Amino acid sequence: MKAADLINQIPVVDTFKKYGKVTRVVGLLIESQGPECSINDVCKIHVRTKNGHEVILAEVVGFKDEYVMLMPFTSVREISIGCLVEGTGRALEVKVGPELIGKVLDSLGNPFDGTPLPRGLVSVPTENDPPNPLHRPPIDCQLEVGVKAIDAMLTVGRGQRVGIFAGSGVGKSTLLGMIARNTRADLNVIALIGERGREVREFIERDLGEEGLKRSIVVAATGDQPALMRIKGAFTATAIAEYFRDRGMNVMLMMDSVTRVAMAQREIGLATGEPPAQKGYTPSVFSILPKLLERTGTSMKGSITAFYTVLVDGDDMNEPIADTVRGILDGHIVLDRALANKGHYPAINILKSVSRLMNHISAQEHVKAAERIRELYYTYAKSEDLINIGAYKKGTSREIDEAIHYEPLITRFLKQGFKEKVTLEESVNELIELANGGGR
């Protein structure tokens, strides 16, 4: 910054520090008298510990009468009545730059391994407004993800936002790892929100792999961390993706899972006195989801293609969070437990999944081939019970006879090994060949 710019900043610099003190701690919520602050401002709580002095970061989440309600980023164990609360006057910011590629960060943007941040990074706010709708170029380019069932049957466009819906243990993390390793995007930003502690390292080493990590930035917030850290993990990962998008890159953002972000916001909402609405979720949950999900997509400079996993409760695809997210995104991929139980991986149910942009970004021959395979698969699924019990007699229906012939070929086509990589061109060519009566 030039000397003249620094001089111009002098009149707007606040030279006074604003302080308050803790008056009450209830559960995860801290009440303080002062300081002067705004919603989402970060405050520093000065705590005396056995080892001396410690500073705990907290965020302003609301106001009650003349008191400030704070939620800490870490534990509240050391906080006591009378602790000094210092206002910073600004919201949470994280440092970002190309030097972070290959690193695993926490929700505050600090390396998980304890090493210092590289030099040359710039600070960016974690909460930003979505791009202006009129400044979003239409999506007209396919993006290869390296998974046959998606590239061929549910083609994704560059800048599209897609949800992966599944119950627990059906293969969401494995599918994300396949996409991260095989995609043609310039950079992966992966947010692991609310995961078990052991799963973070397992995902990085087993699912993502060394090659995948070299072109990725991972942001992790484990399930044992406070609710605010889990929410900030999602916003920090999105802010990092936005930084690289604004520099002309095509970024792949993967978040596992949006459901745990919603659960964390529910904890905060209930703690601040919000009434529970649908299945215990507070109104703020349904306002925060579009603010988060709409930040990805295309802009005038680059794009963020996003995959958000949704952990459906009891495999109910119509529960409140799944229903809300499905209405916001540009497509959904449903992982079916019945397919997973049969050893069909990835367990993508193509009949329940849809890409809303496939017809606009794919060649007509490709679209017709996908429709043909979907029709055959649906015919077989509709008559499967009759076929399995022997009630169907061959020759009764030409459509069912044809579906019975094609079913093993389609199933073989949709299956893919965890380490297997297939290009978009290979997937489409194999699909067209299968639809035209070929297939291996």
XYZ file of C-alpha atoms in Angstrom:
440
model
C 0.000 0.000 0.000
C 1.327 3.454 -0.907
C 2.086 6.138 1.694
C -0.757 8.318 0.406
C -3.242 5.440 0.871
C -2.043 4.897 4.436
C -2.468 8.604 5.213
C -6.035 8.502 3.883
C -6.823 5.623 6.246
C -5.869 7.596 9.374
C -9.260 9.384 9.817
C -11.228 6.102 9.715
C -9.008 4.073 12.072
C -10.581 3.451 15.478
C -7.806 4.015 18.030
C -9.935 2.974 21.012
C -10.346 -0.600 22.220
C -13.800 -1.579 23.421
C -14.154 -3.870 26.437
C -16.862 -5.653 28.371
C -17.011 -8.403 30.991
C -18.578 -11.847 31.231
C -21.721 -11.875 33.377
C -23.096 -15.376 32.768
C -22.281 -18.686 31.054
C -25.177 -21.015 30.183
C -24.281 -24.148 28.238
C -22.459 -23.013 25.105
C -23.667 -19.420 25.440
C -21.702 -16.601 27.079
C -23.392 -13.373 28.146
C -21.331 -10.244 28.609
C -22.014 -6.640 29.543
C -20.458 -4.854 26.569
C -18.422 -4.301 24.490
C -19.988 -2.236 21.699
C -20.203 -4.647 18.752
C -22.322 -5.987 15.886
C -23.693 -9.408 14.912
C -20.919 -11.758 13.643
C -18.161 -9.622 15.180
C -15.292 -11.591 16.717
C -14.457 -10.856 20.349
C -11.472 -11.902 22.452
C -12.195 -13.277 25.929
C -9.164 -12.912 28.206
C -8.958 -15.858 30.584
C -6.595 -16.602 33.482
C -5.441 -20.221 33.504
C -3.019 -22.298 35.559
C -0.372 -21.624 32.957
C -0.964 -17.873 32.856
C -3.049 -15.899 30.369
C -5.085 -17.228 27.444
C -7.247 -15.588 24.768
C -10.417 -17.392 23.607
C -12.107 -16.241 20.415
C -15.889 -15.944 20.356
C -18.460 -14.588 17.933
C -21.423 -12.319 18.611
C -24.553 -14.371 17.850
C -27.220 -12.103 19.342
C -28.295 -9.560 21.941
C -30.614 -9.848 24.928
C -31.659 -6.615 26.610
C -28.367 -4.805 27.258
C -26.269 -7.979 27.144
C -24.159 -9.403 24.311
C -24.545 -13.125 23.568
C -21.338 -14.816 22.478
C -20.554 -18.303 21.202
C -16.923 -19.478 21.631
C -14.874 -21.144 18.902
C -13.339 -23.458 21.514
C -14.283 -24.872 24.919
C -15.879 -22.726 27.657
C -14.115 -24.602 30.474
C -11.759 -21.793 31.552
C -14.247 -18.919 31.225
C -15.554 -17.421 34.473
C -17.623 -14.461 35.639
C -15.771 -11.193 35.216
C -13.462 -12.282 32.370
C -12.515 -9.347 30.145
C -14.173 -9.287 26.705
C -12.377 -7.282 24.020
C -14.202 -6.299 20.828
C -12.278 -6.450 17.554
C -14.873 -4.590 15.492
C -14.723 -7.010 12.582
C -16.043 -10.404 11.516
C -13.943 -13.551 11.127
C -11.317 -13.460 8.391
C -8.971 -16.208 7.170
C -5.720 -16.026 5.258
C -5.741 -17.499 1.754
C -3.285 -18.009 -1.075
C -1.844 -20.616 -3.454
C 0.612 -21.632 -0.712
C -2.264 -23.400 1.104
C -2.689 -26.013 -1.634
C -1.929 -29.439 -0.180
C -2.652 -28.403 3.415
C -5.299 -29.443 5.936
C -6.804 -26.489 7.830
C -9.175 -25.970 10.746
C -12.242 -23.736 10.613
C -10.170 -20.641 11.451
C -7.782 -21.294 8.567
C -4.893 -22.593 10.698
C -2.940 -25.720 9.658
C -4.045 -28.792 11.595
C -0.461 -30.015 11.986
C 0.474 -26.932 14.030
C 2.911 -25.498 11.485
C 2.837 -21.725 10.890
C 0.944 -20.306 7.934
C 3.073 -19.574 4.858
C 3.947 -15.982 4.079
C 2.323 -13.977 1.324
C -1.292 -14.879 2.154
C -4.124 -12.347 2.057
C -7.030 -12.005 4.499
C -10.572 -12.605 3.230
C -13.885 -12.532 5.152
C -15.562 -15.894 5.657
C -19.056 -14.500 5.012
C -19.736 -12.898 1.634
C -22.804 -12.156 -0.443
C -23.577 -14.463 -3.405
C -22.709 -13.101 -6.866
C -25.232 -10.812 -8.509
C -27.681 -13.034 -10.466
C -27.149 -10.909 -13.589
C -23.383 -11.383 -13.300
C -23.610 -15.192 -13.418
C -22.783 -16.477 -16.928
C -25.007 -19.388 -18.047
C -23.519 -22.858 -17.564
C -22.732 -24.238 -21.018
C -19.644 -26.412 -20.494
C -19.436 -30.001 -19.232
C -17.108 -30.853 -16.348
C -15.530 -34.295 -16.206
C -15.701 -35.899 -12.753
C -14.321 -39.325 -13.728
C -17.318 -41.341 -12.473
C -19.165 -43.151 -15.292
C -22.621 -43.049 -13.744
C -22.372 -39.270 -13.290
C -20.562 -38.302 -16.504
C -22.820 -40.454 -18.679
C -26.230 -40.360 -16.981
C -26.096 -37.211 -14.784
C -23.669 -34.952 -16.612
C -22.465 -32.023 -14.504
C -21.700 -28.561 -15.892
C -18.853 -26.298 -14.836
C -20.339 -24.139 -12.093
C -23.250 -26.466 -11.290
C -24.244 -27.246 -7.682
C -25.233 -30.846 -6.974
C -26.381 -32.628 -3.829
C -25.377 -36.201 -2.915
C -28.189 -37.655 -0.796
C -27.675 -40.822 1.233
C -28.039 -42.467 4.600
C -25.026 -43.305 6.737
C -22.510 -45.844 5.424
C -23.682 -45.909 1.790
C -20.496 -44.480 0.249
C -20.700 -40.678 0.229
C -17.085 -40.103 1.297
C -15.806 -42.742 -1.112
C -17.659 -41.099 -4.016
C -16.249 -37.678 -3.050
C -12.748 -39.155 -3.016
C -13.247 -40.585 -6.521
C -14.445 -37.206 -7.807
C -11.580 -35.333 -6.125
C -8.945 -37.598 -7.704
C -10.478 -37.822 -11.168
C -12.006 -34.394 -11.828
C -10.664 -31.975 -14.445
C -11.193 -28.949 -12.138
C -8.173 -26.724 -11.435
C -8.401 -27.089 -7.644
C -10.363 -29.020 -5.019
C -11.557 -27.378 -1.800
C -12.911 -30.071 0.530
C -14.876 -29.310 3.714
C -15.257 -32.158 6.208
C -17.897 -30.929 8.657
C -18.865 -32.856 11.784
C -16.846 -35.944 10.841
C -15.549 -38.460 13.379
C -11.952 -37.714 14.313
C -10.599 -40.921 12.790
C -12.412 -40.304 9.487
C -10.498 -37.117 8.661
C -7.139 -38.844 8.268
C -8.776 -41.899 6.668
C -10.412 -39.707 4.029
C -7.182 -37.848 3.291
C -4.992 -40.952 3.041
C -7.424 -43.567 1.699
C -10.133 -41.748 -0.266
C -8.280 -38.624 -1.418
C -4.777 -40.076 -1.673
C -1.434 -38.344 -2.127
C -2.148 -37.279 -5.705
C -5.540 -35.850 -4.771
C -4.125 -33.896 -1.817
C -1.516 -32.216 -4.042
C -4.311 -30.342 -5.826
C -6.620 -29.838 -2.850
C -7.173 -27.723 0.242
C -8.964 -29.558 3.059
C -10.910 -27.763 5.811
C -11.912 -30.050 8.693
C -14.176 -29.482 11.701
C -14.714 -32.678 13.687
C -17.939 -33.557 15.484
C -16.463 -32.945 18.948
C -15.791 -29.274 18.202
C -18.275 -26.538 19.200
C -21.209 -25.834 16.903
C -19.742 -22.502 15.804
C -16.545 -24.176 14.564
C -18.583 -26.623 12.479
C -20.530 -23.794 10.855
C -17.398 -21.716 10.268
C -15.742 -24.719 8.599
C -18.377 -24.565 5.855
C -18.079 -20.788 5.457
C -14.268 -20.859 5.521
C -14.105 -23.527 2.790
C -16.554 -21.522 0.665
C -14.510 -18.336 1.161
C -11.337 -20.145 0.066
C -13.100 -21.429 -3.054
C -14.355 -17.899 -3.801
C -10.829 -16.499 -3.543
C -9.544 -18.844 -6.246
C -12.676 -18.391 -8.380
C -12.104 -14.640 -8.366
C -8.642 -15.299 -9.787
C -10.062 -17.053 -12.826
C -9.832 -20.674 -11.660
C -12.428 -23.419 -12.042
C -12.761 -24.744 -8.489
C -14.391 -27.939 -7.242
C -15.931 -27.477 -3.774
C -16.986 -30.623 -1.895
C -18.746 -30.396 1.456
C -19.480 -33.388 3.666
C -22.025 -32.709 4.989
C -24.572 -29.883 4.785
C -26.783 -31.748 7.253
C -24.198 -31.357 10.014
C -23.945 -27.637 9.241
C -27.714 -27.424 9.707
C -27.484 -29.368 12.973
C -24.805 -26.981 14.256
C -26.962 -23.968 13.375
C -29.869 -25.636 15.179
C -27.729 -25.861 18.334
C -26.917 -22.160 18.126
C -30.509 -21.197 17.333
C -31.924 -23.118 20.289
C -29.233 -21.690 22.596
C -30.129 -18.122 21.590
C -33.845 -18.691 22.194
C -35.219 -19.441 18.724
C -38.364 -21.586 18.670
C -38.016 -25.025 17.068
C -39.858 -25.377 13.765
C -39.680 -28.451 11.491
C -38.347 -31.528 13.340
C -36.634 -29.289 15.878
C -34.789 -27.183 13.278
C -35.002 -23.462 14.010
C -35.964 -20.797 11.414
C -32.344 -19.593 11.137
C -31.366 -23.000 9.695
C -33.598 -22.465 6.679
C -32.281 -18.925 6.161
C -28.590 -19.848 6.429
C -28.734 -22.681 3.864
C -29.492 -20.547 0.770
C -26.951 -17.943 1.907
C -24.282 -20.636 1.992
C -25.256 -22.659 -1.082
C -25.917 -19.684 -3.377
C -22.337 -18.426 -2.946
C -21.027 -21.124 -5.278
C -21.600 -21.336 -9.009
C -20.362 -19.193 -11.877
C -19.101 -15.615 -11.828
C -17.651 -13.265 -14.443
C -14.117 -14.451 -13.524
C -14.295 -18.182 -12.794
C -16.530 -20.919 -11.436
C -17.147 -23.084 -8.373
C -18.656 -26.486 -9.126
C -20.028 -27.776 -5.835
C -20.961 -31.195 -4.481
C -22.799 -31.125 -1.142
C -23.552 -34.344 0.694
C -26.830 -34.568 2.608
C -27.085 -37.181 5.354
C -30.754 -38.178 5.201
C -32.282 -39.307 8.477
C -33.509 -42.906 8.226
C -33.063 -42.819 4.406
C -36.002 -40.363 4.275
C -35.372 -38.213 1.191
C -38.196 -35.835 2.169
C -36.983 -34.844 5.624
C -36.714 -31.020 6.098
C -33.011 -30.462 5.334
C -32.962 -32.802 2.318
C -36.111 -31.203 0.940
C -34.760 -27.659 1.402
C -31.341 -28.392 -0.098
C -32.858 -30.238 -3.072
C -34.925 -27.152 -3.856
C -31.852 -24.877 -3.846
C -29.376 -26.944 -5.852
C -29.136 -27.664 -9.592
C -29.438 -31.422 -9.317
C -29.273 -34.334 -6.904
C -27.565 -37.726 -6.818
C -29.246 -40.345 -4.642
C -27.174 -43.195 -3.194
C -29.353 -46.246 -2.606
C -28.728 -48.550 0.365
C -30.356 -51.469 -1.502
C -27.764 -51.126 -4.302
C -24.924 -50.867 -1.774
C -26.147 -54.037 -0.047
C -25.874 -55.854 -3.402
C -22.259 -54.706 -3.830
C -23.151 -52.156 -6.521
C -20.658 -49.270 -6.181
C -20.957 -46.387 -6.534
C -24.511 -47.018 -5.304
C -26.081 -44.296 -7.492
C -29.775 -44.799 -8.204
C -30.075 -43.209 -11.646
C -33.886 -43.363 -11.546
C -34.077 -41.140 -8.439
C -31.224 -38.818 -9.475
C -31.316 -35.890 -11.878
C -29.025 -33.232 -13.326
C -31.123 -30.191 -14.193
C -28.576 -28.933 -16.714
C -27.695 -32.131 -18.574
C -30.070 -31.462 -21.482
C -28.550 -28.001 -21.996
C -24.851 -28.933 -21.925
C -24.779 -32.386 -23.558
C -24.959 -33.374 -27.213
C -28.354 -34.574 -28.438
C -27.040 -38.073 -29.159
C -25.742 -38.304 -25.584
C -29.072 -37.153 -24.099
C -31.090 -39.618 -26.192
C -28.789 -42.499 -25.213
C -29.156 -41.629 -21.506
C -32.948 -41.448 -21.853
C -32.960 -44.850 -23.586
C -30.935 -46.496 -20.799
C -33.041 -44.842 -18.103
C -36.231 -46.105 -19.767
C -34.909 -49.684 -19.940
C -33.730 -49.553 -16.332
C -37.107 -48.215 -15.184
C -39.003 -50.936 -17.046
C -36.925 -53.617 -15.360
C -37.234 -52.018 -11.892
C -41.032 -51.785 -12.264
C -41.308 -55.494 -13.131
C -38.473 -56.831 -10.953
C -40.698 -58.423 -8.314
C -42.691 -60.338 -10.935
C -39.481 -61.481 -12.628
C -37.850 -62.647 -9.379
C -40.797 -64.773 -8.244
C -41.189 -66.321 -11.685
C -44.610 -64.788 -12.343
C -43.507 -63.174 -15.582
C -43.623 -65.360 -18.689
C -41.121 -64.567 -21.429
C -42.765 -63.167 -24.554
C -45.639 -61.492 -22.698
C -44.156 -58.014 -23.169
C -41.530 -57.000 -25.695
C -40.462 -54.036 -23.493
C -39.918 -56.232 -20.431
C -38.072 -58.861 -22.477
C -35.760 -56.154 -23.769
C -35.269 -54.730 -20.262
C -34.369 -58.201 -18.907
C -31.754 -58.539 -21.644
C -30.223 -55.118 -20.971
C -30.341 -55.116 -17.151
C -27.009 -56.944 -16.524
C -25.314 -54.836 -19.225
C -26.566 -51.586 -17.675
C -25.586 -52.698 -14.176
C -22.085 -53.591 -15.385
C -21.815 -50.206 -17.083
C -22.863 -48.259 -13.967
C -20.430 -50.073 -11.660
C -16.937 -48.661 -11.251
C -13.946 -49.644 -9.160
C -12.747 -47.264 -6.457
C -9.365 -46.792 -8.153
C -10.742 -46.935 -11.699
C -10.632 -43.714 -13.731
C -12.784 -43.257 -16.821
C -12.768 -40.105 -18.935
C -15.950 -38.269 -19.905
C -15.426 -39.154 -23.574
C -14.993 -42.863 -22.777
C -18.124 -42.862 -20.592
C -20.290 -41.186 -23.236
C -19.020 -43.416 -26.056
C -19.693 -46.542 -23.981
C -23.178 -45.265 -23.123
C -24.070 -44.570 -26.766
C -22.747 -47.973 -27.818
C -24.828 -49.656 -25.112
C -27.976 -47.750 -26.074
C -27.507 -48.715 -29.715
C -27.467 -52.407 -28.892
C -23.782 -52.927 -28.147
C -22.138 -53.079 -24.757
C -19.542 -55.305 -23.258
